[in-house]
């Protein structure tokens, strides 16, 4: 099964601070995604990438930046964290073969105080 | 539009009964419809999917139905067990080959 590793698992940040969430996948998938999950909203797409050097805005990109320096790594950056960004963040990579399956990491629980 | 509507948001059923979750989509070009299950504290995992060239798919107690004319698809879990208690997400493919998720259904199977 595809391996998607997120770090850190838990993070507490202060308002106005910079936060970087990291994601690494070892399955050579081209597409990677960052979602946030909040009660009542399901999975909302923040940014995604089609490959190294590519980043695209998802449905809720405001307040977030993304970076894809390599096939394996995709980071989500909160330059000025706010309490409204308190959430669980999931990274996913996608097998673009027949299955188009999304493989999710274990998630990062971010609390912004 | 690309929205996927999912109902109900919470579903409580008795162990051994069946559970049904319904989704509708807007994009008539959608051709791939996966279902993900998320257990408490875990990440979402694909459990079954269906493509637009099929109307029905079944695997291990799960049945997915697709009605393209009505832009509607559904997940049916037969003979529910406590281990089926989880959050379930439907999704549909859309523009730029993206996947659009519904808001999820919390299934509670009562013993």
Short mmCIF file of C-alpha atoms in Angstrom, two decimals:
data_model
loop_
_atom_site.label_atom_id
_atom_site.label_comp_id
_atom_site.label_asym_id
_atom_site.label_seq_id
_atom_site.Cartn_x
_atom_site.Cartn_y
_atom_site.Cartn_z
CA UNK A 1 0.00 0.00 0.00
CA UNK A 2 1.07 3.56 -0.68
CA UNK A 3 2.98 5.22 2.13
CA UNK A 4 2.21 8.85 2.92
CA UNK A 5 3.90 10.26 6.00
CA UNK A 6 2.95 13.52 7.64
CA UNK A 7 4.84 15.47 10.26
CA UNK A 8 4.28 16.60 12.88
CA UNK A 9 1.30 14.56 14.15
CA UNK A 10 0.35 17.34 16.54
CA UNK A 11 1.29 21.00 16.57
CA UNK A 12 0.43 23.92 18.81
CA UNK A 13 1.19 27.34 17.37
CA UNK A 14 0.63 30.92 18.42
CA UNK A 15 -1.38 33.45 16.48
CA UNK A 16 0.82 35.21 13.96
CA UNK A 17 3.45 32.52 13.97
CA UNK A 18 4.66 30.55 10.95
CA UNK A 19 3.71 26.89 10.65
CA UNK A 20 4.99 24.35 8.16
CA UNK A 21 3.29 21.00 7.74
CA UNK A 22 5.28 18.38 5.88
CA UNK A 23 4.22 15.43 3.76
CA UNK A 24 6.36 12.73 2.19
CA UNK A 25 5.27 9.95 -0.15
CA UNK A 26 7.45 7.12 -1.38
CA UNK A 27 5.28 5.80 -4.21
CA UNK A 28 6.25 8.09 -7.03
CA UNK A 29 2.73 9.51 -7.36
CA UNK A 30 2.55 12.66 -9.40
CA UNK A 31 -0.43 14.24 -7.70
CA UNK A 32 -0.48 15.37 -4.08
CA UNK A 33 -3.13 17.21 -2.09
CA UNK A 34 -3.63 19.09 1.16
CA UNK A 35 -7.05 18.95 2.84
CA UNK A 36 -8.39 20.25 6.10
CA UNK A 37 -11.13 18.46 7.99
CA UNK A 38 -13.55 20.26 10.27
CA UNK A 39 -16.76 18.99 11.80
CA UNK A 40 -19.64 19.64 9.43
CA UNK A 41 -17.42 20.46 6.47
CA UNK A 42 -15.88 17.17 5.51
CA UNK A 43 -12.65 17.32 3.54
CA UNK A 44 -11.90 20.68 1.96
CA UNK A 45 -9.09 21.08 -0.56
CA UNK A 46 -6.51 23.76 0.19
CA UNK A 47 -3.75 23.24 -2.40
CA UNK A 48 -2.66 20.48 -4.74
CA UNK A 49 0.20 19.65 -7.04
CA UNK A 50 0.69 17.75 -10.28
CA UNK A 51 4.39 17.19 -9.74
CA UNK A 52 7.64 18.74 -8.60
CA UNK A 53 7.59 22.51 -8.94
CA UNK A 54 3.82 22.68 -9.43
CA UNK A 55 1.26 24.03 -6.99
CA UNK A 56 -2.39 24.81 -7.62
CA UNK A 57 -5.04 26.54 -5.52
CA UNK A 58 -7.84 24.42 -4.22
CA UNK A 59 -11.17 25.56 -2.84
CA UNK A 60 -9.95 27.32 0.33
CA UNK A 61 -6.38 28.56 -0.37
CA UNK A 62 -6.53 31.87 1.50
CA UNK A 63 -3.98 32.02 4.32
CA UNK A 64 -2.04 29.03 3.01
CA UNK A 65 0.91 28.49 0.70
CA UNK A 66 2.20 25.23 -0.69
CA UNK A 67 5.56 24.01 -1.88
CA UNK A 68 6.46 20.92 -3.94
CA UNK A 69 10.25 20.86 -4.15
CA UNK A 70 10.41 17.23 -5.24
CA UNK A 71 8.20 14.32 -6.32
CA UNK A 72 8.23 13.01 -2.74
CA UNK A 73 7.64 16.14 -0.67
CA UNK A 74 4.71 18.53 -0.45
CA UNK A 75 4.54 21.16 2.29
CA UNK A 76 1.73 23.37 3.53
CA UNK A 77 2.82 26.72 4.93
CA UNK A 78 0.85 29.03 7.17
CA UNK A 79 2.82 32.29 7.15
CA UNK A 80 0.65 34.01 9.78
CA UNK A 81 -1.35 31.41 11.65
CA UNK A 82 -4.79 32.34 12.97
CA UNK A 83 -7.12 30.50 15.38
CA UNK A 84 -9.51 29.82 12.47
CA UNK A 85 -6.83 27.56 11.02
CA UNK A 86 -7.13 25.21 13.96
CA UNK A 87 -8.05 21.93 12.28
CA UNK A 88 -6.91 18.49 11.26
CA UNK A 89 -4.86 18.55 8.06
CA UNK A 90 -4.53 15.59 5.73
CA UNK A 91 -2.05 15.14 2.93
CA UNK A 92 -2.84 12.68 0.16
CA UNK A 93 -1.13 11.33 -2.91
CA UNK A 94 -2.94 9.95 -5.90
CA UNK A 95 -2.38 6.96 -8.07
CA UNK A 96 -3.32 8.17 -11.52
CA UNK A 97 -3.57 4.70 -12.91
CA UNK A 98 -6.92 3.01 -13.31
CA UNK A 99 -7.86 3.33 -9.66
CA UNK A 100 -7.30 7.04 -9.11
CA UNK A 101 -7.14 6.16 -5.44
CA UNK A 102 -6.24 8.80 -2.92
CA UNK A 103 -3.82 7.62 -0.23
CA UNK A 104 -4.04 9.75 2.87
CA UNK A 105 -1.44 10.39 5.51
CA UNK A 106 -2.28 10.01 9.19
CA UNK A 107 -3.10 13.66 9.61
CA UNK A 108 -1.73 16.61 11.57
CA UNK A 109 -3.79 18.12 14.35
CA UNK A 110 -3.00 21.84 14.45
CA UNK A 111 -4.09 24.10 17.27
CA UNK A 112 -3.51 27.84 16.92
CA UNK A 113 -3.82 29.70 20.20
CA UNK B 1 -20.97 23.48 -10.31
CA UNK B 2 -18.89 20.77 -8.70
CA UNK B 3 -20.67 20.28 -5.41
CA UNK B 4 -21.39 16.86 -4.00
CA UNK B 5 -24.28 16.68 -1.56
CA UNK B 6 -24.33 13.82 0.92
CA UNK B 7 -27.17 12.72 3.18
CA UNK B 8 -27.79 11.97 5.93
CA UNK B 9 -25.11 13.61 8.03
CA UNK B 10 -25.76 11.14 10.87
CA UNK B 11 -27.18 7.64 10.50
CA UNK B 12 -28.00 5.37 13.41
CA UNK B 13 -28.92 1.75 12.69
CA UNK B 14 -29.34 -1.46 14.62
CA UNK B 15 -26.68 -4.13 14.24
CA UNK B 16 -27.65 -6.57 11.50
CA UNK B 17 -29.78 -4.07 9.59
CA UNK B 18 -28.77 -2.28 6.41
CA UNK B 19 -27.57 1.31 6.07
CA UNK B 20 -27.88 3.57 3.05
CA UNK B 21 -26.06 6.80 2.24
CA UNK B 22 -27.07 8.95 -0.68
CA UNK B 23 -25.11 11.47 -2.73
CA UNK B 24 -25.87 13.76 -5.63
CA UNK B 25 -23.45 15.53 -7.92
CA UNK B 26 -23.67 18.49 -10.30
CA UNK B 27 -21.08 17.89 -13.00
CA UNK B 28 -22.55 15.76 -15.76
CA UNK B 29 -19.01 14.94 -16.91
CA UNK B 30 -18.17 13.17 -13.63
CA UNK B 31 -17.18 9.59 -14.39
CA UNK B 32 -15.61 8.24 -11.19
CA UNK B 33 -17.31 7.89 -7.81
CA UNK B 34 -15.27 6.60 -4.87
CA UNK B 35 -16.36 6.01 -1.29
CA UNK B 36 -14.00 6.49 1.65
CA UNK B 37 -14.34 5.23 5.21
CA UNK B 38 -12.70 7.04 8.10
CA UNK B 39 -12.55 5.36 11.50
CA UNK B 40 -12.12 7.51 14.62
CA UNK B 41 -8.64 8.99 14.80
CA UNK B 42 -7.66 7.45 11.49
CA UNK B 43 -7.24 8.65 7.92
CA UNK B 44 -9.83 8.10 5.17
CA UNK B 45 -9.41 4.90 3.18
CA UNK B 46 -11.00 3.85 -0.10
CA UNK B 47 -13.56 1.07 0.39
CA UNK B 48 -15.32 0.87 -2.96
CA UNK B 49 -15.69 2.87 -6.15
CA UNK B 50 -17.75 2.84 -9.32
CA UNK B 51 -17.25 4.28 -12.79
CA UNK B 52 -19.84 5.77 -15.07
CA UNK B 53 -19.92 2.70 -17.33
CA UNK B 54 -21.52 0.73 -14.49
CA UNK B 55 -24.81 1.01 -12.61
CA UNK B 56 -24.05 -1.36 -9.75
CA UNK B 57 -20.99 -2.72 -7.99
CA UNK B 58 -20.78 -5.03 -5.02
CA UNK B 59 -17.95 -6.17 -2.77
CA UNK B 60 -17.80 -7.63 0.74
CA UNK B 61 -21.15 -6.44 2.05
CA UNK B 62 -21.01 -3.12 0.21
CA UNK B 63 -23.21 -2.18 -2.73
CA UNK B 64 -22.83 0.98 -4.77
CA UNK B 65 -25.53 2.16 -7.16
CA UNK B 66 -25.14 4.86 -9.78
CA UNK B 67 -27.97 6.68 -11.58
CA UNK B 68 -26.32 8.95 -14.14
CA UNK B 69 -29.58 10.48 -15.38
CA UNK B 70 -30.48 11.63 -11.89
CA UNK B 71 -26.81 12.39 -11.02
CA UNK B 72 -27.23 10.32 -7.93
CA UNK B 73 -25.20 7.51 -6.36
CA UNK B 74 -25.52 5.61 -3.13
CA UNK B 75 -23.73 3.24 -0.77
CA UNK B 76 -25.59 0.38 0.87
CA UNK B 77 -24.06 -1.58 3.72
CA UNK B 78 -25.81 -4.88 4.32
CA UNK B 79 -25.84 -6.67 7.68
CA UNK B 80 -24.13 -3.84 9.55
CA UNK B 81 -21.71 -4.63 12.36
CA UNK B 82 -20.23 -2.43 15.11
CA UNK B 83 -17.02 -2.32 13.09
CA UNK B 84 -18.90 -0.47 10.35
CA UNK B 85 -19.32 2.52 12.68
CA UNK B 86 -17.28 5.27 11.08
CA UNK B 87 -17.44 8.40 8.95
CA UNK B 88 -18.19 7.72 5.29
CA UNK B 89 -17.42 10.13 2.46
CA UNK B 90 -18.73 9.98 -1.07
CA UNK B 91 -16.86 11.75 -3.85
CA UNK B 92 -17.10 12.48 -7.54
CA UNK B 93 -14.50 13.28 -10.16
CA UNK B 94 -14.67 16.74 -11.69
CA UNK B 95 -12.77 19.35 -13.63
CA UNK B 96 -8.96 19.15 -13.77
CA UNK B 97 -9.36 15.48 -12.78
CA UNK B 98 -9.97 16.55 -9.20
CA UNK B 99 -12.04 14.63 -6.68
CA UNK B 100 -14.84 16.51 -4.91
CA UNK B 101 -16.00 15.18 -1.54
CA UNK B 102 -19.36 15.23 0.17
CA UNK B 103 -19.49 16.44 3.76
CA UNK B 104 -19.61 12.95 5.22
CA UNK B 105 -22.04 10.65 7.03
CA UNK B 106 -21.40 9.53 10.58
CA UNK B 107 -22.68 5.94 10.78
CA UNK B 108 -23.43 4.56 14.22
CA UNK B 109 -24.24 0.86 14.47
CA UNK B 110 -25.98 0.06 17.74
CA UNK B 111 -25.49 -3.43 19.20
#
